[in-house]
Amino acid sequence: MAAVRRWSEGMASDNVKGLVLALSSSLFIGASFIVKKKGLKKAGASGIRAGSGGYSYLLEPLWWVGMITMVVGEIANFAAYAFAPAILVTPLGALSIIISAALAHIILREKLHTFGILGCVLCVVGSTAIVLHAPPERQIESVTEVWDLATEPGFLFYALLVLTAVFILIFHFVPQYGQSHIMVYIGVCSLVGSISVMSVKAVGIALKLTFSGMNQLVYPQTWAFTLVVVTCVVTQMNYLNKALDTFNTAVVSPIYYVMFTTLTILASVIMFKDWDRQNPTQIITEMCGFVTILSGTFLLHKTKDMVDGTSLTSMSMRQLKHEEEDGFDESIPFKRQDSLRIP
């Protein structure tokens, strides 16, 4: 306990608050993936699947339970960004992958290989390295300061690139390749997500300052950031639902995490200049921690259909049998994802 006390004293108090909120968020979000998946399967058995453009899941109570669980997790995540830098909060999403993979193994019968367990351990190790070397939160006194950061040429150029890529994916690639290439749906979610996190952080800072006595709701910038958050979140949820309904949960979660985290860290470094407050050793250690997390998610992906002492073919047959018993046939998207590889 003394060691933990000394460690927490070494971190900025806001970083500690952000860390606790981020850990809570990972727990709820990791569980929500599984509950929503169950809801999507039930809805798809009696209506048009989300992956085919249907919205029957909106009438499924189980999907709403998962959605509420995700909202609770996102609220905790939202609050975490108000206290700690994105480079600390976002990588901790790896813990939601571990929770999701474990629950998928138990509830959805999506088997977890021994190397998948090793991947989970690597995610924890990498997250710990990032937590221990995260930069202190930038001191901001007004939401107008965040607006000034968001309208600097560097971040405006990044935002323009993101919007261009999203429009190309939605209007060109989604109609042709959305059902067969997981990177299309996940690409939209991740690109939009990097912008939404920056806006979430801005709104979170505005609310934190407002609750401390400095009203930020009178500034139009606060409402502009709020509008961006709402637009981005709705877009993310739509394409994340399509990805979850079309592909294996154990694949969607890690790939989404890798892309989303990479782009969010990039956006944060550009907008909030997180690395300006760190020395080279801290930056390198953080990057090593992030690469360790990526290695863990890669292992989870590569071993998604493997079971100790069992061939891939027999595993696929058992998976198909289980899904037929559930009254929901996902054999086509399951086969499609077998040929996918993380670049």
XYZ file of C-alpha atoms in Angstrom:
343
model
C 0.000 0.000 0.000
C 2.882 2.342 0.751
C 4.265 1.754 -2.723
C 0.880 2.507 -4.268
C 0.644 5.696 -2.182
C 4.084 6.842 -3.316
C 3.198 6.057 -6.938
C -0.073 8.008 -6.795
C 1.676 10.950 -5.166
C 4.141 10.939 -8.063
C 1.300 11.352 -10.528
C -0.663 14.547 -10.911
C -3.939 14.371 -8.951
C -5.952 14.965 -12.126
C -4.148 12.087 -13.811
C -5.115 9.755 -10.949
C -8.771 10.753 -11.278
C -8.593 10.228 -15.016
C -6.966 6.822 -14.518
C -9.712 5.569 -12.177
C -12.430 6.790 -14.526
C -10.702 5.202 -17.534
C -10.442 1.817 -15.776
C -14.143 1.931 -14.879
C -14.957 2.850 -18.455
C -13.064 -0.164 -19.818
C -15.049 -2.514 -17.587
C -18.431 -1.264 -18.779
C -17.488 -0.897 -22.444
C -15.891 -4.350 -22.624
C -19.063 -5.930 -21.253
C -21.285 -3.860 -23.545
C -19.728 -5.388 -26.688
C -20.930 -8.824 -25.643
C -24.412 -7.776 -24.550
C -24.947 -5.785 -27.760
C -23.696 -8.724 -29.839
C -26.255 -11.014 -28.196
C -28.957 -8.434 -28.880
C -27.921 -8.102 -32.527
C -28.024 -11.873 -32.973
C -31.514 -12.116 -31.495
C -32.758 -9.213 -33.604
C -31.158 -10.612 -36.759
C -32.908 -13.950 -36.276
C -36.314 -12.335 -36.726
C -35.604 -9.298 -38.898
C -33.123 -7.595 -41.222
C -29.600 -7.682 -39.815
C -27.772 -4.424 -39.012
C -24.977 -5.481 -41.357
C -27.533 -5.564 -44.183
C -28.911 -2.138 -43.390
C -31.654 -3.224 -40.969
C -32.613 -1.541 -37.704
C -34.647 -4.303 -36.061
C -32.132 -4.311 -33.189
C -33.749 -1.081 -31.973
C -36.718 -3.181 -30.847
C -34.545 -5.703 -28.999
C -34.346 -5.047 -25.187
C -31.046 -6.902 -24.843
C -29.414 -4.566 -27.352
C -30.606 -1.591 -25.311
C -29.120 -3.117 -22.139
C -25.805 -3.303 -23.950
C -26.246 0.225 -25.226
C -26.955 1.571 -21.728
C -23.899 -0.273 -20.425
C -21.817 1.316 -23.163
C -23.265 4.753 -22.371
C -22.250 4.371 -18.716
C -18.759 3.415 -19.847
C -18.615 6.319 -22.280
C -19.714 8.751 -19.565
C -16.852 7.545 -17.379
C -14.556 7.824 -20.386
C -15.904 11.311 -21.090
C -15.093 12.384 -17.538
C -11.628 10.811 -17.743
C -10.692 13.025 -20.701
C -11.559 16.104 -18.640
C -8.902 15.187 -16.069
C -6.130 13.393 -17.967
C -4.461 13.672 -21.395
C -5.733 11.479 -24.223
C -2.350 9.755 -24.449
C -3.078 8.304 -20.968
C -6.815 7.637 -21.217
C -7.160 6.195 -24.720
C -4.611 3.314 -24.552
C -6.333 2.020 -21.408
C -9.114 0.928 -23.730
C -6.980 -2.209 -24.144
C -8.503 -3.410 -20.888
C -11.935 -3.405 -22.526
C -10.492 -5.769 -25.156
C -9.428 -8.180 -22.431
C -12.871 -8.057 -20.827
C -14.579 -8.424 -24.198
C -12.392 -11.377 -25.225
C -12.927 -13.149 -21.897
C -16.698 -12.678 -21.983
C -16.857 -13.687 -25.650
C -15.087 -16.906 -24.660
C -17.568 -17.592 -21.844
C -20.863 -16.278 -23.222
C -20.571 -16.309 -27.030
C -18.410 -19.458 -27.147
C -15.771 -17.611 -29.202
C -12.739 -19.605 -28.064
C -9.642 -17.933 -26.642
C -6.288 -19.589 -27.408
C -3.368 -19.671 -24.967
C -1.601 -17.078 -27.098
C -4.746 -14.995 -26.869
C -4.313 -15.009 -23.107
C -0.691 -13.951 -23.641
C -2.035 -11.127 -25.798
C -4.200 -9.979 -22.896
C -1.157 -9.970 -20.607
C 0.793 -7.883 -23.132
C -2.069 -5.385 -23.235
C -1.888 -5.013 -19.450
C 1.905 -4.606 -19.489
C 1.775 -2.005 -22.242
C -0.996 -0.080 -20.498
C 1.021 -0.029 -17.282
C 4.050 1.410 -19.081
C 1.945 4.197 -20.561
C 0.267 5.004 -17.235
C 3.605 5.296 -15.446
C 5.051 7.709 -18.034
C 2.006 9.716 -19.091
C 2.440 13.506 -19.336
C 0.612 15.806 -16.901
C -2.629 17.351 -18.085
C -2.285 20.697 -19.873
C -3.587 23.525 -17.700
C -6.456 25.248 -19.507
C -8.444 28.143 -18.057
C -11.131 28.563 -20.737
C -12.786 26.630 -23.555
C -11.621 29.387 -25.888
C -8.067 28.147 -25.324
C -9.126 24.727 -26.614
C -10.788 26.396 -29.598
C -7.543 28.216 -30.383
C -5.706 24.871 -30.312
C -8.330 23.263 -32.573
C -8.102 26.052 -35.157
C -4.331 26.000 -35.510
C -3.175 25.048 -39.056
C -1.742 21.687 -38.016
C -4.964 20.331 -36.530
C -7.165 21.887 -39.216
C -5.104 20.025 -41.820
C -5.525 16.762 -39.870
C -9.305 17.301 -39.551
C -9.583 17.958 -43.290
C -7.737 14.728 -44.090
C -10.021 12.783 -41.742
C -13.217 14.207 -43.233
C -12.015 13.490 -46.762
C -11.135 9.884 -45.895
C -14.484 9.341 -44.114
C -16.521 10.597 -47.065
C -14.556 8.389 -49.472
C -15.096 5.332 -47.246
C -18.821 5.950 -46.728
C -19.790 6.782 -50.294
C -17.369 4.585 -52.249
C -16.068 1.664 -50.176
C -18.976 0.890 -47.813
C -21.478 -0.027 -50.579
C -18.962 -2.290 -52.336
C -16.782 -3.747 -49.593
C -18.529 -3.132 -46.256
C -19.793 -6.723 -45.957
C -16.485 -8.372 -46.860
C -13.710 -6.116 -45.512
C -13.720 -5.318 -41.819
C -11.376 -2.350 -42.247
C -14.088 -0.341 -44.052
C -16.526 -0.092 -41.138
C -13.746 0.116 -38.552
C -11.955 2.777 -40.593
C -14.997 5.058 -40.461
C -15.427 4.488 -36.699
C -11.759 5.139 -35.941
C -11.293 8.226 -38.082
C -14.454 9.872 -36.785
C -13.547 8.728 -33.268
C -10.259 10.619 -33.239
C -12.141 13.861 -33.903
C -14.864 13.033 -31.391
C -12.319 12.450 -28.604
C -10.795 15.875 -29.122
C -14.263 17.423 -28.964
C -15.231 15.303 -25.952
C -12.132 16.521 -24.161
C -13.053 20.125 -24.992
C -16.616 19.700 -23.679
C -15.322 17.857 -20.606
C -12.912 20.689 -19.814
C -15.734 23.213 -20.302
C -17.978 21.344 -17.856
C -15.175 20.880 -15.336
C -14.447 24.625 -15.387
C -18.181 25.418 -15.180
C -18.632 23.226 -12.101
C -15.616 24.914 -10.503
C -17.293 28.327 -10.846
C -16.079 29.539 -14.251
C -19.133 29.293 -16.504
C -18.135 28.092 -19.986
C -21.673 27.546 -21.274
C -21.874 31.181 -22.355
C -19.218 30.598 -24.998
C -20.429 29.483 -28.462
C -17.292 27.345 -28.763
C -18.682 25.004 -26.065
C -21.818 24.352 -28.115
C -19.829 23.982 -31.331
C -17.737 21.252 -29.715
C -20.942 19.637 -28.391
C -22.441 19.519 -31.880
C -19.292 17.846 -33.204
C -19.466 15.272 -30.384
C -23.094 14.370 -31.124
C -22.495 14.081 -34.869
C -19.374 11.963 -34.469
C -20.849 9.640 -31.821
C -23.961 8.922 -33.900
C -21.760 8.096 -36.892
C -19.481 5.880 -34.799
C -22.376 3.929 -33.265
C -23.978 3.316 -36.662
C -20.873 1.835 -38.270
C -19.754 0.028 -35.118
C -23.123 -1.761 -35.046
C -22.612 -2.793 -38.669
C -19.128 -4.109 -37.872
C -20.301 -6.063 -34.810
C -23.206 -7.603 -36.703
C -21.090 -8.610 -39.695
C -17.837 -9.815 -38.113
C -16.610 -11.760 -35.099
C -16.581 -9.726 -31.852
C -13.097 -11.001 -30.989
C -11.872 -9.443 -34.252
C -13.833 -6.177 -34.190
C -12.755 -5.188 -30.686
C -8.944 -5.357 -31.095
C -8.821 -3.909 -34.620
C -11.100 -1.046 -33.610
C -8.936 -0.431 -30.554
C -5.685 -0.348 -32.524
C -6.939 2.043 -35.195
C -8.928 4.248 -32.841
C -6.103 4.564 -30.306
C -3.437 5.257 -32.916
C -5.458 8.008 -34.566
C -6.555 9.513 -31.248
C -2.993 9.728 -29.935
C -1.943 11.321 -33.221
C -4.785 13.853 -32.998
C -3.958 14.644 -29.356
C -0.260 15.118 -30.077
C -1.149 17.511 -32.906
C -3.857 19.465 -31.077
C -2.784 19.467 -27.404
C 0.955 19.021 -28.055
C 1.244 16.368 -25.331
C 4.847 15.530 -26.178
C 5.982 19.111 -25.626
C 5.691 18.432 -21.877
C 7.800 15.271 -21.943
C 11.442 14.301 -22.374
C 12.582 11.830 -25.071
C 12.869 8.945 -22.586
C 9.225 9.285 -21.541
C 8.045 9.513 -25.145
C 10.030 6.427 -26.191
C 8.733 4.474 -23.175
C 5.156 5.406 -24.041
C 5.664 4.297 -27.613
C 7.156 1.004 -26.419
C 4.132 0.529 -24.197
C 1.827 1.221 -27.114
C 3.705 -1.215 -29.376
C 3.388 -3.819 -26.599
C -0.377 -3.267 -26.586
C -0.471 -3.582 -30.373
C 1.428 -6.874 -30.076
C -1.172 -8.118 -27.618
C -4.065 -7.215 -29.870
C -2.258 -8.819 -32.820
C -1.980 -12.087 -30.883
C -5.663 -11.916 -30.009
C -6.491 -11.474 -33.690
C -4.194 -14.210 -35.014
C -5.507 -16.791 -32.539
C -9.179 -15.800 -32.694
C -10.300 -19.134 -34.195
C -7.743 -21.406 -32.537
C -8.116 -23.676 -29.538
C -5.285 -25.541 -27.813
C -4.833 -28.945 -29.457
C -7.599 -28.316 -31.983
C -7.323 -27.509 -35.672
C -8.810 -24.399 -37.221
C -11.152 -26.500 -39.369
C -12.713 -28.397 -36.496
C -13.028 -25.176 -34.531
C -14.865 -23.541 -37.423
C -17.237 -26.515 -37.642
C -18.021 -26.323 -33.930
C -18.526 -22.562 -34.182
C -20.977 -23.084 -37.062
C -22.788 -25.788 -35.109
C -23.158 -23.550 -32.051
C -24.509 -20.701 -34.150
C -27.010 -22.983 -35.881
C -28.172 -24.155 -32.473
C -28.690 -20.511 -31.532
C -30.895 -20.107 -34.604
C -28.585 -17.499 -36.153
C -26.318 -18.254 -39.085
C -23.188 -16.111 -39.248
C -21.203 -18.558 -41.368
C -20.685 -16.200 -44.298
C -19.187 -13.246 -42.406
C -17.234 -15.703 -40.259
C -15.601 -17.152 -43.389
C -14.956 -13.741 -44.827
C -12.946 -12.614 -41.868
C -10.687 -15.666 -42.013
C -8.828 -14.060 -44.905
C -8.355 -10.719 -43.162
C -5.029 -9.646 -41.759
C -3.927 -6.608 -39.781
C -1.510 -4.629 -42.001
